[in-house]
Coordinates of C-alpha atoms and ligand atoms in Angstrom, one line a residue:
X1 CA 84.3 36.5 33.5
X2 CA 87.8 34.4 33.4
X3 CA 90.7 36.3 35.9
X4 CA 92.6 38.4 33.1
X5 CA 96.3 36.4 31.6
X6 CA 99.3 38.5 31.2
X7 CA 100.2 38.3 27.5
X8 CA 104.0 39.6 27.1
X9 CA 105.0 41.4 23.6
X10 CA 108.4 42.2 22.9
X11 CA 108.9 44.7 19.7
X12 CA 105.1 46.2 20.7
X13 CA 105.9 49.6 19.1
X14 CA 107.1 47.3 15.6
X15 CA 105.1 46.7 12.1
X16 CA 103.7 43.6 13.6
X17 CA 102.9 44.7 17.2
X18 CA 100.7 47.7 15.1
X19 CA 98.5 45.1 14.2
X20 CA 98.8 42.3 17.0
X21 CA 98.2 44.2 20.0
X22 CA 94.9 44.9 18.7
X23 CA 93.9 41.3 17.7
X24 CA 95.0 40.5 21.4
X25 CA 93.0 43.0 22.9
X26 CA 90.0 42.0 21.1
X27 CA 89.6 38.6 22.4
X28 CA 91.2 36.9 18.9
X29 CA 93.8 35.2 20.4
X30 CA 92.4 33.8 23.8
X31 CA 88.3 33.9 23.5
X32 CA 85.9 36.3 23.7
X33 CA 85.6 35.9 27.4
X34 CA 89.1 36.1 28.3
X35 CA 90.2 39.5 30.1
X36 CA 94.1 40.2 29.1
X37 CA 96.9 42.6 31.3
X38 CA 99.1 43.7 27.9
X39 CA 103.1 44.2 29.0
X40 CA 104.7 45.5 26.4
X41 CA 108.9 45.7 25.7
X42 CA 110.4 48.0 23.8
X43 CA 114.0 49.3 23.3
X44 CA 114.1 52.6 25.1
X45 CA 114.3 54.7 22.0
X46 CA 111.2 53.3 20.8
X47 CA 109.3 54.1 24.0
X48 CA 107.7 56.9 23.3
X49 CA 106.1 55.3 20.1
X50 CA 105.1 52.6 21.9
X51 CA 103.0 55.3 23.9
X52 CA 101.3 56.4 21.2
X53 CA 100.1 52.3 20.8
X54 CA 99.1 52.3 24.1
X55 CA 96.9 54.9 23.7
X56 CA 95.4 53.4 20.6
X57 CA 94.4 50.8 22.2
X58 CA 93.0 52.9 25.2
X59 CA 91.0 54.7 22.9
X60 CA 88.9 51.2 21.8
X61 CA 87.7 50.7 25.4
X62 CA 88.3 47.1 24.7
X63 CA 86.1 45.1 27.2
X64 CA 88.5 42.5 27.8
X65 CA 91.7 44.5 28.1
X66 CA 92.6 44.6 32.0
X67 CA 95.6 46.6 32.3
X68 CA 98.5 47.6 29.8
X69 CA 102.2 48.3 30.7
X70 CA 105.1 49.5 29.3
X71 CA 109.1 48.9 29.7
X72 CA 112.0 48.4 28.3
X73 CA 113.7 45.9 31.1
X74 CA 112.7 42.4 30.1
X75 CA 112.6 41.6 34.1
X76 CA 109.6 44.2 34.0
X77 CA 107.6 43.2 30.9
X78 CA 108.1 39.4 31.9
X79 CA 106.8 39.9 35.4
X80 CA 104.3 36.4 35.7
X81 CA 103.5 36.5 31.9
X82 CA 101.3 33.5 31.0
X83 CA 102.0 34.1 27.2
X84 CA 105.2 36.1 26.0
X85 CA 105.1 36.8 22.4
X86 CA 108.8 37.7 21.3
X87 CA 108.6 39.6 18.1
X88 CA 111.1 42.4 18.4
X89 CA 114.3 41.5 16.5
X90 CA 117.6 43.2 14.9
X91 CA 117.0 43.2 10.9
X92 CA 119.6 42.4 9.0
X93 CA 121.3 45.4 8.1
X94 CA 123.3 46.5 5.4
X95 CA 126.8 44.1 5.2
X96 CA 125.5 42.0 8.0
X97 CA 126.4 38.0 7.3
X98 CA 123.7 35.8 8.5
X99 CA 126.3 35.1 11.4
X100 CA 126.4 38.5 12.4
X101 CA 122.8 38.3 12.4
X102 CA 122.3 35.3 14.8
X103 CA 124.7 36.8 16.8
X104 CA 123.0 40.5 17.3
X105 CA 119.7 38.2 17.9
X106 CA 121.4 36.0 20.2
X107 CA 122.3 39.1 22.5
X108 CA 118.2 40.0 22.9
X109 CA 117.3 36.5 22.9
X110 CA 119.6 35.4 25.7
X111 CA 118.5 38.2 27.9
X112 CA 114.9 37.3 27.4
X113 CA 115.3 34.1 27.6
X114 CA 116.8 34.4 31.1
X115 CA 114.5 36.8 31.7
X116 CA 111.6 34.7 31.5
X117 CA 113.5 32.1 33.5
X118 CA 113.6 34.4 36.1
X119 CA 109.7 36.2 36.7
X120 CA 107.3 34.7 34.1
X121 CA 104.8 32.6 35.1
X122 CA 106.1 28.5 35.4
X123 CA 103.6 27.2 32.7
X124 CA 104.1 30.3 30.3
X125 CA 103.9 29.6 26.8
X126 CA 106.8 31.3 24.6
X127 CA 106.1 31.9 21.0
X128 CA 109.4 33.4 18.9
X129 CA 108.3 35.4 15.7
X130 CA 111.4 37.9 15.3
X131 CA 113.4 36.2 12.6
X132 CA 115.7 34.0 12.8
X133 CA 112.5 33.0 15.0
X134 CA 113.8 29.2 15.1
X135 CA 117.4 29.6 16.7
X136 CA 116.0 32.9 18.2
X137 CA 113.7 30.6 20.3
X138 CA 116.4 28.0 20.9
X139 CA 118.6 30.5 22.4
X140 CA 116.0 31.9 24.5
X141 CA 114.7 28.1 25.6
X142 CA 118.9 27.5 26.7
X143 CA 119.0 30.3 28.8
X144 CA 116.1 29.2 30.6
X145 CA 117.2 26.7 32.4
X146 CA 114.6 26.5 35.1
X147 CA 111.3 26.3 32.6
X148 CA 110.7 22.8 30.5
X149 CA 112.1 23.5 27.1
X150 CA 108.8 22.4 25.4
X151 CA 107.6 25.8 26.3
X152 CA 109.7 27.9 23.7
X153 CA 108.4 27.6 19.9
X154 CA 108.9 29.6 17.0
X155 CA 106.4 30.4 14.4
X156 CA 105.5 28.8 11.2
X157 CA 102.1 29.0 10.9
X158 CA 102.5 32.2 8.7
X159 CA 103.8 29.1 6.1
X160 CA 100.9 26.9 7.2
X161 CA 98.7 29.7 6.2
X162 CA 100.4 30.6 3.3
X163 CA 100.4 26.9 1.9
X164 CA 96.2 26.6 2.8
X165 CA 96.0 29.8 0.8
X166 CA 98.2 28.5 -2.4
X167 CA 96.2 25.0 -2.5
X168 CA 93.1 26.8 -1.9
X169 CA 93.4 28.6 -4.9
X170 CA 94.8 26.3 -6.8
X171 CA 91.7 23.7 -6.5
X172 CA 88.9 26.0 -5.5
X173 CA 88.3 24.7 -2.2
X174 CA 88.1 27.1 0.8
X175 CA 91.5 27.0 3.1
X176 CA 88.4 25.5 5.7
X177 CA 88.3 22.6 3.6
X178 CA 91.8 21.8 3.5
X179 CA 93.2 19.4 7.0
X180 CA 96.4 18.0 7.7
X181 CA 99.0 20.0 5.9
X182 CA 102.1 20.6 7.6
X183 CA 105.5 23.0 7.0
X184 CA 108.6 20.9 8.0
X185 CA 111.9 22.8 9.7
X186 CA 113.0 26.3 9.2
X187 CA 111.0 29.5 8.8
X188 CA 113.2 30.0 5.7
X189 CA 113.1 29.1 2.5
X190 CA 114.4 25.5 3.1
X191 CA 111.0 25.8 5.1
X192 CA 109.0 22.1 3.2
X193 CA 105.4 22.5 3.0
X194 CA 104.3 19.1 2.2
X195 CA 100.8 17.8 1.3
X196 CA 101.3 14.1 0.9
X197 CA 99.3 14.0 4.1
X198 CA 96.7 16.7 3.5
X199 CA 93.1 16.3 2.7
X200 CA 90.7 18.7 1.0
X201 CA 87.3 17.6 2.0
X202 CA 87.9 14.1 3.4
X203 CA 90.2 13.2 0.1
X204 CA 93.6 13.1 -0.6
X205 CA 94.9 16.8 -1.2
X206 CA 97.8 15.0 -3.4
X207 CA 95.1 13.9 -6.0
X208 CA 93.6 17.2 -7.0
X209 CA 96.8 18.6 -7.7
X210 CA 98.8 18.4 -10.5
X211 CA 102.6 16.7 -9.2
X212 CA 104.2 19.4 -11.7
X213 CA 103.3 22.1 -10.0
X214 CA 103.0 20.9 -6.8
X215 CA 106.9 20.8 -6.6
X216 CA 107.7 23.6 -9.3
X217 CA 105.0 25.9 -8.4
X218 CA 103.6 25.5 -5.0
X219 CA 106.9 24.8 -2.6
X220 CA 108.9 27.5 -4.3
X221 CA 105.7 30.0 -3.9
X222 CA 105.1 29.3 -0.2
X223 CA 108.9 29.2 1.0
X224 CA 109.7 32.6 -1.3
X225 CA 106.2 34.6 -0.1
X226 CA 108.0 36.5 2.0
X227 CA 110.3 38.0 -0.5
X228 CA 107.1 38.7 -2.4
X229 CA 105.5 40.6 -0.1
X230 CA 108.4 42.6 0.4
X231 CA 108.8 43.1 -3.0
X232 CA 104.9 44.3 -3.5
X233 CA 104.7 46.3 -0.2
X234 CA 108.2 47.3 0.2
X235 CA 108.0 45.8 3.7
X236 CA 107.5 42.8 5.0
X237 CA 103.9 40.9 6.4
X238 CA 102.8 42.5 9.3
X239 CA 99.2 42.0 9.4
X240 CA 99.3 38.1 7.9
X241 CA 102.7 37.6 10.5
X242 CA 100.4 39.1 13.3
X243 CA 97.2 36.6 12.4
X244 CA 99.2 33.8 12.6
X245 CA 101.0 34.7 15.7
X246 CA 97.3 34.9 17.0
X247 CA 96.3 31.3 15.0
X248 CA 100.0 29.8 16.6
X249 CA 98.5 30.7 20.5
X250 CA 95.3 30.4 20.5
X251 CA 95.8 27.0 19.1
X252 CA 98.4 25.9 21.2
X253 CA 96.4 27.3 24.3
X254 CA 92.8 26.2 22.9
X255 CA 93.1 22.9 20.9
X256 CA 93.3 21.9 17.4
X257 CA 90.2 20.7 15.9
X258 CA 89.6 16.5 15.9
X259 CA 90.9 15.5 13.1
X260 CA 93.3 18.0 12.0
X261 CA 96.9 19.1 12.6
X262 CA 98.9 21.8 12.4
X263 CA 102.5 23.0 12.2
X264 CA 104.4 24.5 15.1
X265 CA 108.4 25.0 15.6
X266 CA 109.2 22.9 18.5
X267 CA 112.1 21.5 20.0
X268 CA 112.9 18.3 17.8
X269 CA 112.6 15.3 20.2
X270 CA 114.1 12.9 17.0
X271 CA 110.7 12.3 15.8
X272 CA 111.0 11.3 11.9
X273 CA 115.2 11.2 12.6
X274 CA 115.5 15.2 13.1
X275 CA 118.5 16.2 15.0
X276 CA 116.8 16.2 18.2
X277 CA 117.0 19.7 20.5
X278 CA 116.5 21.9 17.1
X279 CA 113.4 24.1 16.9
X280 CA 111.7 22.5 14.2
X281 CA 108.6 23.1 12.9
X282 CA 106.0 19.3 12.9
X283 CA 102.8 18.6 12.6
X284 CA 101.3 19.0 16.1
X285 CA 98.1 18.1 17.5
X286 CA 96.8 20.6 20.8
X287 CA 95.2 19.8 23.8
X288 CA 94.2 20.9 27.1
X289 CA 97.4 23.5 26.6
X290 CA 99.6 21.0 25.5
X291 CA 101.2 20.1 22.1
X292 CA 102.2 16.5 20.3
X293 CA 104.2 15.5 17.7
X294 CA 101.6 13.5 15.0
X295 CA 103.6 10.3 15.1
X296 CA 103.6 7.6 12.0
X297 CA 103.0 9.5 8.8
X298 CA 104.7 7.8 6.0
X299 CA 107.6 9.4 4.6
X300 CA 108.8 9.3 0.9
X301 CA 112.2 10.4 -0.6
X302 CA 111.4 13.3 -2.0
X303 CA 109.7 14.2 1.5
X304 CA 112.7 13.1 3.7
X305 CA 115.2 15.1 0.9
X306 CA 113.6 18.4 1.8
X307 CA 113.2 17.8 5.5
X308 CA 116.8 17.0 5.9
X309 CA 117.9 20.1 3.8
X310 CA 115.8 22.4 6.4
X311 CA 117.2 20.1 9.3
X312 CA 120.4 20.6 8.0
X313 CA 120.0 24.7 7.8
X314 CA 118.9 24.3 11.5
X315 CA 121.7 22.2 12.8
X316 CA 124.1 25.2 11.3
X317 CA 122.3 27.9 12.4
X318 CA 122.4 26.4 16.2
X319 CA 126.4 25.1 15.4
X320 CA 127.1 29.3 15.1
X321 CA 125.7 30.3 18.2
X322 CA 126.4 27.3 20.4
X323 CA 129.1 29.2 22.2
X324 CA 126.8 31.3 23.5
X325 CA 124.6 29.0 24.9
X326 CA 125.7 29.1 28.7
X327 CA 126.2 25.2 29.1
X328 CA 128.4 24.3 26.2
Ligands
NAI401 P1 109.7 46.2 13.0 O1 111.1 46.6 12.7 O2 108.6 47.0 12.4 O3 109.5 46.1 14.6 C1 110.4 45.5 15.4 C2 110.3 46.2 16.7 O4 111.1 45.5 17.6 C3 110.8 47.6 16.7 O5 109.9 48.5 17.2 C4 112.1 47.6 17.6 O6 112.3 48.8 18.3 C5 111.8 46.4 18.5 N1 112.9 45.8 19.1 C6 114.2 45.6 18.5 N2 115.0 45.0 19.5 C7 114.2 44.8 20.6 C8 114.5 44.3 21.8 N3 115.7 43.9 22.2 N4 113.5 44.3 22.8 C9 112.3 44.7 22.5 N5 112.0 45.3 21.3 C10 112.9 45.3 20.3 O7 109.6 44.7 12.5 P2 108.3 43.8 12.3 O8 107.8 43.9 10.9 O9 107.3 44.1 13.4 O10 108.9 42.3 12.4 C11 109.4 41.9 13.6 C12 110.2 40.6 13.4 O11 109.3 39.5 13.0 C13 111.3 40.7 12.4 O12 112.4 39.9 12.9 C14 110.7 39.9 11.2 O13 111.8 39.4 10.4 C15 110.0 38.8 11.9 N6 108.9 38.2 11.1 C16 108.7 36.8 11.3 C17 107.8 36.1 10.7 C18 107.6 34.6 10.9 O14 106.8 34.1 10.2 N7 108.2 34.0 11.9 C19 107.0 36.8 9.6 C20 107.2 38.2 9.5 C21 108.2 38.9 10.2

């Protein structure tokens, strides 16, 4: 047996964390033969549900789960944390602008961020779900001065997965079938899911679908699912958020498969003329731990349209909290 990785999860005692934690715990995330030390953050008043979690997962007698703690001081839950999974969040509340939104965020995410600067492990991998997970990672990745920025990305494989799902059923293929799609920029709704690249079997993706409703069906579907869900469940994805936080890690830490790509917010290094330092979601290709932009894919109007109007969300969203970023 591997020596056990400390996985961080911030907002453990949350709709998300209910169901993540466990996938964790079971070996989902990091193989069947990786042990894992759980250190769970919470807000103080959420501590004593967060108890209740932790006996949960006691009472699976996981065999790879190696120790679970508990805090609510980032210093504490960050201590040499291989993986930290930030999930916890404000939610918009009611009156809140989308400024005063980035700016409750930016008050966790700065304190984690230099949090992690301070005691996690020096090749830890950060992965920002809490929304806005994109300039929630970026303001986490600035105050973290000491660890490589390349280590803090935000989640869109929840699109990803969404889009496999909505092209799956749309041409009665398995999502298995389906390679090389990617979601371009935000985890909004500017978010572009884009198949001009994908395959489905081998064969163009692009072919087997009709262009009609490809751009009136399909883009609107995947980049309004959310809303959808919240609509149907009256709450928002927690299970599906929680797989693909899993799908986002594992991959990152355990490789895509030859062939394929997926898509990852990442600092933009100006690959495809993105505004570089954003978070912004790319095709990537994994390996031995690392990730890489897939370079050279052609771009057509309609495509480069859409993956400015994202960029452009993002360059916004980082222009309202720049001030707090402590070297501007
Ligand atoms: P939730 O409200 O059920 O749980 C959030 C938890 O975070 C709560 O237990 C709360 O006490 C905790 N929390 C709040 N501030 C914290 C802090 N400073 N430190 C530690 N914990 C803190 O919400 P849920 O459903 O689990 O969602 C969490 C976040 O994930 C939300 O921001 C949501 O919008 C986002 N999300 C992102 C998705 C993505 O694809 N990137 C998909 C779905 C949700």
């Amino acid at each position: 047996m591997k020596a056990p990785v400390r996985v961080a999860v911030t907002g453990a005692a949350g709709q998300i964390g209910y169901s993540l934690l466990f996938r964790i715990a079971s070996g989902d995330m990091l193989g069947k033969d990786q042990p894992v030390i759980l250190q769970l953050l919470e807000i103080t008043p959420a501590l004593e549900a967060l108890q209740g979690v932790v006996m949960e997962i006691e009472d699976c007698a996981f065999p790879l789960v190696a120790g679970i703690t508990t805090s609510d001081k980032a210093e504490e839950a960050f201590k040499d944390v291989d993986y930290a999974m930030l999930v916890g969040a404000r939610p918009r509340g009611p009156g809140m602008e989308r400024k005063d939104l980035l700016e409750a965020n930016a008050a966790i995410f700065s304190v984690q961020g230099k949090a992690l600067n301070d005691v996690a492990s020096r090749d830890v991998k950060v992965l920002v779900v809490g929304n806005p997970a994109n300039t929630n990672s970026l303001i986490a990745q600035q105050n973290a001065p000491d660890l490589d920025p390349g280590q803090f990305t935000a989640m869109t494989r929840l699109d990803h997965n969404r889009a496999l799902a909505q092209l799956a059923n749309q041409t009665g293929c398995h999502t298995q079938d389906i390679t090389r799609l990617t979601v371009w920029g935000n985890h909004s709704s500017t978010q572009y899911p884009d198949i001009s690249h994908a395959q489905i079997k081998g064969e163009p993706a692009a072919d087997k679908v009709d262009r009609q409703w490809y751009e009136n069906e399909f883009i609107p579907t995947v980049q309004q699912r959310g809303a959808a869900i919240i609509k149907a469940r009256g709450a928002s994805s927690a299970a599906s958020a929680a797989s693909s936080a899993v799908d986002h890690m594992r991959t990152w830490a355990l490789g895509t498969a030859d062939g394929d790509w997926t898509s990852m917010g990442i600092p933009s290094d100006g690959s495809y003329g993105i505004a570089e330092g954003i978070i912004y979601s790319f095709p990537v290709t994994c390996k031995n731990g690392k990730y890489e932009i897939v370079q050279g894919l052609e771009i057509d109007t309609f495509s480069r349209e859409r993956m400015q109007a994202t960029e452009q969300e993002l360059v916004e969203e980082r222009d309202a909290v720049k001030h707090l970023f402590p070297n501007q």
